[in-house]
PDB file of C-alpha atoms and ligand atoms in Angstrom:
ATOM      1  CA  UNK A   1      18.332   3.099  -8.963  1.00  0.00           C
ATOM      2  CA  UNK A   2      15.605   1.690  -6.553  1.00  0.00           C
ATOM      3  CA  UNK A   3      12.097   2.932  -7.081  1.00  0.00           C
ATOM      4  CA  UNK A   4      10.800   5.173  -4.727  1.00  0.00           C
ATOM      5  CA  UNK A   5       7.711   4.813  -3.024  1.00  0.00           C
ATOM      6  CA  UNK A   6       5.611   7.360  -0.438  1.00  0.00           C
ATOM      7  CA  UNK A   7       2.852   5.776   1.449  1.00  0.00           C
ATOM      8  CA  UNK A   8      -0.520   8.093   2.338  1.00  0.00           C
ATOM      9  CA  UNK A   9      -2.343   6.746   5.029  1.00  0.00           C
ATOM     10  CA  UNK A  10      -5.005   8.176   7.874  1.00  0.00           C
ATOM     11  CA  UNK A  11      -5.533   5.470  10.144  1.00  0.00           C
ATOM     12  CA  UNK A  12      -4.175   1.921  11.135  1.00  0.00           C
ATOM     13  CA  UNK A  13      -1.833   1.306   8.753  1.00  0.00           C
ATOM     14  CA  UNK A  14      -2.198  -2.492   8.569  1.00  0.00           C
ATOM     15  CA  UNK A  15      -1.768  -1.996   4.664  1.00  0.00           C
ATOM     16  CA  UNK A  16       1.043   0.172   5.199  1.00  0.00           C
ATOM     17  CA  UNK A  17       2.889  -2.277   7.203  1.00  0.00           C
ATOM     18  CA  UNK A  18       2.271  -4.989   4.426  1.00  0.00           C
ATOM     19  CA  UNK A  19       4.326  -2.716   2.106  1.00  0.00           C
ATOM     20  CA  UNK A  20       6.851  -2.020   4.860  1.00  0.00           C
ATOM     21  CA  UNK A  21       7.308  -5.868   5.258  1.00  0.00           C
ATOM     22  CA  UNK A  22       7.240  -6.705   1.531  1.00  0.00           C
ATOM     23  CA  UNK A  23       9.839  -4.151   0.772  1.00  0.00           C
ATOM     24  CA  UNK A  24      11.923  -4.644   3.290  1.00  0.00           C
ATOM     25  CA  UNK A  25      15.578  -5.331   2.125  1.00  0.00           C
ATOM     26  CA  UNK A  26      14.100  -5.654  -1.549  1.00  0.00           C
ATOM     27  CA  UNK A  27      16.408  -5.168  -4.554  1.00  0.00           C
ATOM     28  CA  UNK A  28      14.000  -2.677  -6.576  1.00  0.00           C
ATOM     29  CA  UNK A  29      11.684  -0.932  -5.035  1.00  0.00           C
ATOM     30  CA  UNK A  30      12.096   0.759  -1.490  1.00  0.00           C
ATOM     31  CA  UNK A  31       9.546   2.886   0.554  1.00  0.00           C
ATOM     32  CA  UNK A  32      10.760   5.945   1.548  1.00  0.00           C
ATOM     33  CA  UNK A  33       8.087   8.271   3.705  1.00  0.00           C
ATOM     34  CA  UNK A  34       4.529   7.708   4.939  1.00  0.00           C
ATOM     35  CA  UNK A  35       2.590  10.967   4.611  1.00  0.00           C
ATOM     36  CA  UNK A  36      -0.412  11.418   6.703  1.00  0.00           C
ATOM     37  CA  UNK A  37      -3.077  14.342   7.983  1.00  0.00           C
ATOM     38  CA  UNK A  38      -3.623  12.111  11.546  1.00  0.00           C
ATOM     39  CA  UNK A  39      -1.254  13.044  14.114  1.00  0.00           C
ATOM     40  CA  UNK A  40      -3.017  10.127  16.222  1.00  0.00           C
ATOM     41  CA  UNK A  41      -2.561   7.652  13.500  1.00  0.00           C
ATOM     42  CA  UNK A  42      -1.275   4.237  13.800  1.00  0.00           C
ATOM     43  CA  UNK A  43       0.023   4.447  10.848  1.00  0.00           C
ATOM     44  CA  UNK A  44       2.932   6.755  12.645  1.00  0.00           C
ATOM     45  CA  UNK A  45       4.515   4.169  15.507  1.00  0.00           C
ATOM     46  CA  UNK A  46       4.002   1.316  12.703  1.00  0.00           C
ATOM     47  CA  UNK A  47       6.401   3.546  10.325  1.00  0.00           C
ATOM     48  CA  UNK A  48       8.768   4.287  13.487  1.00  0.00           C
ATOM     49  CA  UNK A  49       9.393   0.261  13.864  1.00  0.00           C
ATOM     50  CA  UNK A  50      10.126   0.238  10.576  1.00  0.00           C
ATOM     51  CA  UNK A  51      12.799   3.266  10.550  1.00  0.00           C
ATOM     52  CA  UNK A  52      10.843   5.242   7.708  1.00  0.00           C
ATOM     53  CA  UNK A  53      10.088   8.614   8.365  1.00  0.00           C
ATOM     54  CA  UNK A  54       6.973  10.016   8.466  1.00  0.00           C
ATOM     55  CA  UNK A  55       5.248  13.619   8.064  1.00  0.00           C
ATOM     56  CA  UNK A  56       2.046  15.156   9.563  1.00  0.00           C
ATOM     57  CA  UNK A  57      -0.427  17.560   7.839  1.00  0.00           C
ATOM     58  CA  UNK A  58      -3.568  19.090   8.308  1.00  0.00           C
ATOM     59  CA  UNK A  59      -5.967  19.307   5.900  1.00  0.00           C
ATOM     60  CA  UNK A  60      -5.184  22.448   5.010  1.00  0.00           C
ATOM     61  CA  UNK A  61      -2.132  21.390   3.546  1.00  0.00           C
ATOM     62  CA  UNK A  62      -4.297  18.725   0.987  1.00  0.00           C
ATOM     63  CA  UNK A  63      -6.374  21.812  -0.512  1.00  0.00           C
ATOM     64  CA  UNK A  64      -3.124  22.709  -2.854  1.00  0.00           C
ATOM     65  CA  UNK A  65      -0.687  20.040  -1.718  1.00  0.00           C
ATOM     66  CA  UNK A  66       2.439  22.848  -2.802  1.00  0.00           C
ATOM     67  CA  UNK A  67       4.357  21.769   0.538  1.00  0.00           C
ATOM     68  CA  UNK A  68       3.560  18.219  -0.216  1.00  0.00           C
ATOM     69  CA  UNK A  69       4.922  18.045  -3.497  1.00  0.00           C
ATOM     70  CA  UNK A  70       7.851  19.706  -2.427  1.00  0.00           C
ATOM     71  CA  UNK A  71       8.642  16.636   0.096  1.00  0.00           C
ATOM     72  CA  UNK A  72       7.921  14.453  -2.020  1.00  0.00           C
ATOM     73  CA  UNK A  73      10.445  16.034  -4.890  1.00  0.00           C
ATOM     74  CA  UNK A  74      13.012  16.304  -2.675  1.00  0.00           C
ATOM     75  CA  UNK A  75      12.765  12.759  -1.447  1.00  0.00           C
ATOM     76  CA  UNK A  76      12.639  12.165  -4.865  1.00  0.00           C
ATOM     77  CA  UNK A  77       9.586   9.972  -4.773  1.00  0.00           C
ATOM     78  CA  UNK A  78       8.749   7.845  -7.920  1.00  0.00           C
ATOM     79  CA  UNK A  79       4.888   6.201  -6.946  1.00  0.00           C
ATOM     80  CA  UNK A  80       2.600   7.411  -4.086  1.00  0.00           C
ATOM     81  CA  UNK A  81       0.234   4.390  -2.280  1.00  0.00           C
ATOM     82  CA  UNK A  82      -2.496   5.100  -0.619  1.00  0.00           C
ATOM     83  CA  UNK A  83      -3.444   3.006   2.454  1.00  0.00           C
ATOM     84  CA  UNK A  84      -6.592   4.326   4.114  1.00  0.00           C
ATOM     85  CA  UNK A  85      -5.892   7.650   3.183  1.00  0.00           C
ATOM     86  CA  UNK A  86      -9.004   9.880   3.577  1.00  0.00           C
ATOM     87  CA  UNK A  87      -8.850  13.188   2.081  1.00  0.00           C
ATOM     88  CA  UNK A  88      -9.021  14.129  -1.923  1.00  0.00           C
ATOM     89  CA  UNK A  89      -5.499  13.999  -3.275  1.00  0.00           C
ATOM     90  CA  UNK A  90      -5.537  17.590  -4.694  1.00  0.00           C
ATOM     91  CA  UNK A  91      -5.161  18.470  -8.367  1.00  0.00           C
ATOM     92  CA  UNK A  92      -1.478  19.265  -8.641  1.00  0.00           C
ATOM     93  CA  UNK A  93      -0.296  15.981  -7.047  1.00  0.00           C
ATOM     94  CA  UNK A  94      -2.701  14.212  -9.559  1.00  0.00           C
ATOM     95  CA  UNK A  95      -1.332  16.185 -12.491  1.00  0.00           C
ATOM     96  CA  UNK A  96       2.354  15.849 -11.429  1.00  0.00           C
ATOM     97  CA  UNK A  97       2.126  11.462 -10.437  1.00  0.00           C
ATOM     98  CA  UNK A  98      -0.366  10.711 -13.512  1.00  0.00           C
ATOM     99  CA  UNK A  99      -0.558   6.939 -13.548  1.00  0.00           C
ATOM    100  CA  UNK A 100       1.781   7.226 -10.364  1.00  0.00           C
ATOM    101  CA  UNK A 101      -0.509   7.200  -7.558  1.00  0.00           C
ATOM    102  CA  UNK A 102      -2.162   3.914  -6.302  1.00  0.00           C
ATOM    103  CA  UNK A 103      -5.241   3.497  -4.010  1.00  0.00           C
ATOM    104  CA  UNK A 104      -7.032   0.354  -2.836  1.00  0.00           C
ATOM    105  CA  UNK A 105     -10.851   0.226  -2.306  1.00  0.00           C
ATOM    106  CA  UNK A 106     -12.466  -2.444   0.045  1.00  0.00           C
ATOM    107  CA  UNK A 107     -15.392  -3.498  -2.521  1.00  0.00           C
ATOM    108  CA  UNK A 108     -15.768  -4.380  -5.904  1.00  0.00           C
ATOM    109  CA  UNK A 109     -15.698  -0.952  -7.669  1.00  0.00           C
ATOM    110  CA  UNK A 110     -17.641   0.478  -9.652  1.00  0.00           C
ATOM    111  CA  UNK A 111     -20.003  -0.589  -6.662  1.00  0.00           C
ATOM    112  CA  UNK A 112     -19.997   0.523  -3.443  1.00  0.00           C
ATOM    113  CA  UNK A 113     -17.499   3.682  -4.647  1.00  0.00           C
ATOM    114  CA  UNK A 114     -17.902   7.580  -4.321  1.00  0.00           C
ATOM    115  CA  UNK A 115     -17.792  10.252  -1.860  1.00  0.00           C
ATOM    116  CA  UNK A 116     -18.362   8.909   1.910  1.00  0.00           C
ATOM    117  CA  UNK A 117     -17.295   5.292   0.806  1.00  0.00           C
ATOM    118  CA  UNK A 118     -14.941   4.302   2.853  1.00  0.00           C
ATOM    119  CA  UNK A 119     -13.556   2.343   5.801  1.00  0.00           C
ATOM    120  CA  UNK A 120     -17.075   0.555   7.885  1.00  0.00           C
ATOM    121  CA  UNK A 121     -19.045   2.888   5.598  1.00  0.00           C
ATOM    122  CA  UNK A 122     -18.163   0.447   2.232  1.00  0.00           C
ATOM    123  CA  UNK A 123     -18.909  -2.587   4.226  1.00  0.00           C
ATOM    124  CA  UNK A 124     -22.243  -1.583   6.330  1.00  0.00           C
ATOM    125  CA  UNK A 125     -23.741  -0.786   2.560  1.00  0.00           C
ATOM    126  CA  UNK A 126     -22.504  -4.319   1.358  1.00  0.00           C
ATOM    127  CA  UNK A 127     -24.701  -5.814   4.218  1.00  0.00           C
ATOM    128  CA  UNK A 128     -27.238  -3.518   4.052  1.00  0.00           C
ATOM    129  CA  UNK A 129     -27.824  -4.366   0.053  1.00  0.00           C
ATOM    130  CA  UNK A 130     -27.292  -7.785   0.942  1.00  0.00           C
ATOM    131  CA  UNK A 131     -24.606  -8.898  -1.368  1.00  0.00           C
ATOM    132  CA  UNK A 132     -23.435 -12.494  -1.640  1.00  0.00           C
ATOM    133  CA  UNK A 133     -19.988 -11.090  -2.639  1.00  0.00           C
ATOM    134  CA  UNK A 134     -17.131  -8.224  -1.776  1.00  0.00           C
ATOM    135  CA  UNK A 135     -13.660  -7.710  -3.077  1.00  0.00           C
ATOM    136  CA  UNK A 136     -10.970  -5.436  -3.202  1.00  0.00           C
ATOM    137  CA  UNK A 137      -9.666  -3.022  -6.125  1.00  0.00           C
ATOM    138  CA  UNK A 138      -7.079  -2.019  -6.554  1.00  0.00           C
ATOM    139  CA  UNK A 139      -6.770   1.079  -9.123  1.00  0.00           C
ATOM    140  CA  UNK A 140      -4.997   4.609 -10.414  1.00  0.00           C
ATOM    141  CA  UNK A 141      -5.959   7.760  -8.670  1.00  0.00           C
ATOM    142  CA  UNK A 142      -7.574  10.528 -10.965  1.00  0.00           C
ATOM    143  CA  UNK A 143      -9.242  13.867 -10.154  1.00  0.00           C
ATOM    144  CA  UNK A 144     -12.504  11.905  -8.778  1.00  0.00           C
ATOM    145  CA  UNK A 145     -13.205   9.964  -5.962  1.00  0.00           C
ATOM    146  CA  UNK A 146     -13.050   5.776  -6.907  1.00  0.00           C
ATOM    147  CA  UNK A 147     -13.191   6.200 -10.684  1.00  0.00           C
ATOM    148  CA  UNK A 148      -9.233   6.020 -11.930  1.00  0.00           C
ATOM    149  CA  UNK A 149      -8.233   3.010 -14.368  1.00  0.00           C
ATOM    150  CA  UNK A 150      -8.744  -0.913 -11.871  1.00  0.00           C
ATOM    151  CA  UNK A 151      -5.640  -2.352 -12.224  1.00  0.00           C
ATOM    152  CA  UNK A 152      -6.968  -5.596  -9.873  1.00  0.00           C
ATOM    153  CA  UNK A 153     -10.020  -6.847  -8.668  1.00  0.00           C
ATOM    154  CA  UNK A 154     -10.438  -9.759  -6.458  1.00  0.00           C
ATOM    155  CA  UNK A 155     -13.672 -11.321  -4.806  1.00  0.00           C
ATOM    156  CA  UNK A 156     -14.733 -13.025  -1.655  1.00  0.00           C
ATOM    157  CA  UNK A 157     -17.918 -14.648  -0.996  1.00  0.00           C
ATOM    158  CA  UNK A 158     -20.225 -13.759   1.876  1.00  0.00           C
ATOM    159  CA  UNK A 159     -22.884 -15.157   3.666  1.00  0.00           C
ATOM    160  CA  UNK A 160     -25.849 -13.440   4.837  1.00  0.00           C
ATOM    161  CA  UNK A 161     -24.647 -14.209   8.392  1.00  0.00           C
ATOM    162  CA  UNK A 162     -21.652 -12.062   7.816  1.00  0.00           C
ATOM    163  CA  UNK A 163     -21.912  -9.218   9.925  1.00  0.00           C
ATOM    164  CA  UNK A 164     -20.466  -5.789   8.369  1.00  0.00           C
ATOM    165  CA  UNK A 165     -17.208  -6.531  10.656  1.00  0.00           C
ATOM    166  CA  UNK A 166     -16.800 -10.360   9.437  1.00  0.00           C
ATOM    167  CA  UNK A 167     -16.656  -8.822   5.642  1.00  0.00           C
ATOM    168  CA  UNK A 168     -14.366  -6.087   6.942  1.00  0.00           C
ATOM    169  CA  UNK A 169     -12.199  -8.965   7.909  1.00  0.00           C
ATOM    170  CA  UNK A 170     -12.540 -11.158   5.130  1.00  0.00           C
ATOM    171  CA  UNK A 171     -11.686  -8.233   2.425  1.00  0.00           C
ATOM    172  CA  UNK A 172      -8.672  -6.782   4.458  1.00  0.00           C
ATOM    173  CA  UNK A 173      -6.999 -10.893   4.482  1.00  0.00           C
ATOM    174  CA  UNK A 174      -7.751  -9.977   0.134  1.00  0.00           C
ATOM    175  CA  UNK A 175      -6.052  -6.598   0.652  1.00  0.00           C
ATOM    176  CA  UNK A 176      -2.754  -7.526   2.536  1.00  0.00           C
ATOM    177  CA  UNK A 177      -2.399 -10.761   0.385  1.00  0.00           C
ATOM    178  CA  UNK A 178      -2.675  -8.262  -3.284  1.00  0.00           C
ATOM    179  CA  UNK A 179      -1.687  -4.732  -2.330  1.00  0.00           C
ATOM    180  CA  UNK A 180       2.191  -4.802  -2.254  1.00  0.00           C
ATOM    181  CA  UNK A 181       2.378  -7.590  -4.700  1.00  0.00           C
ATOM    182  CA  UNK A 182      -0.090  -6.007  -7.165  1.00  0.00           C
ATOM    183  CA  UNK A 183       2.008  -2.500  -7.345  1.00  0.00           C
ATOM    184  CA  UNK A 184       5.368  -4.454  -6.729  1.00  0.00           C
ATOM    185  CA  UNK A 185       4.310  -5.989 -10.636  1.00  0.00           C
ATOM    186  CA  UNK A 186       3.264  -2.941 -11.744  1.00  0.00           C
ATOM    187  CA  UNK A 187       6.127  -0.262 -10.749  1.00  0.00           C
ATOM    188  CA  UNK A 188       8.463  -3.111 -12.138  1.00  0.00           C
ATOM    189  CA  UNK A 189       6.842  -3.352 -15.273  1.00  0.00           C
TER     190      UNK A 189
HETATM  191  C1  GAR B 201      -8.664  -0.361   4.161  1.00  0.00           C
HETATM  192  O1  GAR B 201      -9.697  -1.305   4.270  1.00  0.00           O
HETATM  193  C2  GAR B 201      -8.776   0.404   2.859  1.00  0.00           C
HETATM  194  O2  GAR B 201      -9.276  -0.360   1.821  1.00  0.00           O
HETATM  195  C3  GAR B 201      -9.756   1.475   3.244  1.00  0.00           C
HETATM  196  O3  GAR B 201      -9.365   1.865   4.534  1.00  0.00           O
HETATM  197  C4  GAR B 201      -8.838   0.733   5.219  1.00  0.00           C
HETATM  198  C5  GAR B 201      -7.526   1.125   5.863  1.00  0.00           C
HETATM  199  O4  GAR B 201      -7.082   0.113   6.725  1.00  0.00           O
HETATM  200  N1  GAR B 201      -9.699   2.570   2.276  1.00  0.00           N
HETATM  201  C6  GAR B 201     -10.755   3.248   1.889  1.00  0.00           C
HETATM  202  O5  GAR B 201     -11.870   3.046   2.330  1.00  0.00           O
HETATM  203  C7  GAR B 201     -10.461   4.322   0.851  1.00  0.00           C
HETATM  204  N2  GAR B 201     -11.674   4.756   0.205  1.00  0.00           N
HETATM  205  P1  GAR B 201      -5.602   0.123   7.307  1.00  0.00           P
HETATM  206  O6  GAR B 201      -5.357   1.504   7.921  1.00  0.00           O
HETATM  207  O7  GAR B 201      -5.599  -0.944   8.366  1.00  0.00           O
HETATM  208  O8  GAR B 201      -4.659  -0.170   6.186  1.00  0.00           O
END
């Protein structure tokens, strides 16, 4: 039996599509449904290329996540991966996928982390603090924002040229070289 796996994403999707790619035709490990709350995500035609079904819902449906966990039971979904997904996961879906549930951070946690860290807003405060490096981490999702178990870490250096959108770039290269391989080792494990 293949391991299942539901991707969570609000926005682009460039991560998403790295999993879509890397688990394309794979013998293990197959994703089955993109979940997001952005009905004008990209994340939604990149799925549709890729045949896997997606689902829309409002952030209404995040505060208990009851319909959500439904879905996800009855596409009997083993991991959850989040790829620029922006809301809280709520409580139940932690409880229910402890140790199941996967999210990537563009900086070197436990830096640059907490509520309103994310996306341009992680890499303006890089700049702005003037650090010579950035990263990605990769880590488990518990009931706070950026402060599950780090699975992976990697670095990048910057320069003080970079501007907030060169380190963008440089850490998303970090992210679509680890993410699928990094939970590819550990859903196999
Ligand atoms: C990624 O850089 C990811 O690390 C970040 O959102 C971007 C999504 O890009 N996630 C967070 O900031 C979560 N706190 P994508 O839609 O192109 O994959």
């Amino acid at each position: 039996m293949k391991k299942r796996i539901s991707i969570f994403a609000s926005g682009s999707g460039s991560n998403a599509e790295e999993f879509f790619k890397h688990f394309q035709n794979h013998p293990s490990v197959e994703i089955v449904s993109v979940f997001t709350n952005n009905k004008s995500a990209g994340v939604i035609e990149r799925a549709s290329r890729y045949h896997i079904p997606h689902h829309v819902y409002n952030r209404t449906f995040w505060q208990t996540g009851d319909v959500i966990l439904d879905i996800l039971a009855e596409e009997k979904v083993d991991y959850i991966v989040l790829a620029g997904f922006m809301l809280l996961i709520p409580q139940a879906l932690v409880k229910q996928y402890s140790d199941r549930i996967f999210n990537i951070h563009p900086a070197l946690l436990p830096k640059f982390g907490g509520q309103g860290m994310y996306g341009s807003n992680v890499h303006k405060a890089v700049k702005a603090a003037g650090e010579s490096e950035s990263g990605i981490t990769i880590h488990f999702v518990n009931e706070e924002y950026d402060r599950g178990t780090i699975i992976y870490q990697e670095s990048c250096a910057l320069s003080p040229e970079d501007s907030a959108e060169e380190i963008a770039a440089k850490v998303l290269k970090l992210e679509h070289k680890n993410y699928p391989k990094v939970v590819e080792q550990e859903v196999l494990k």
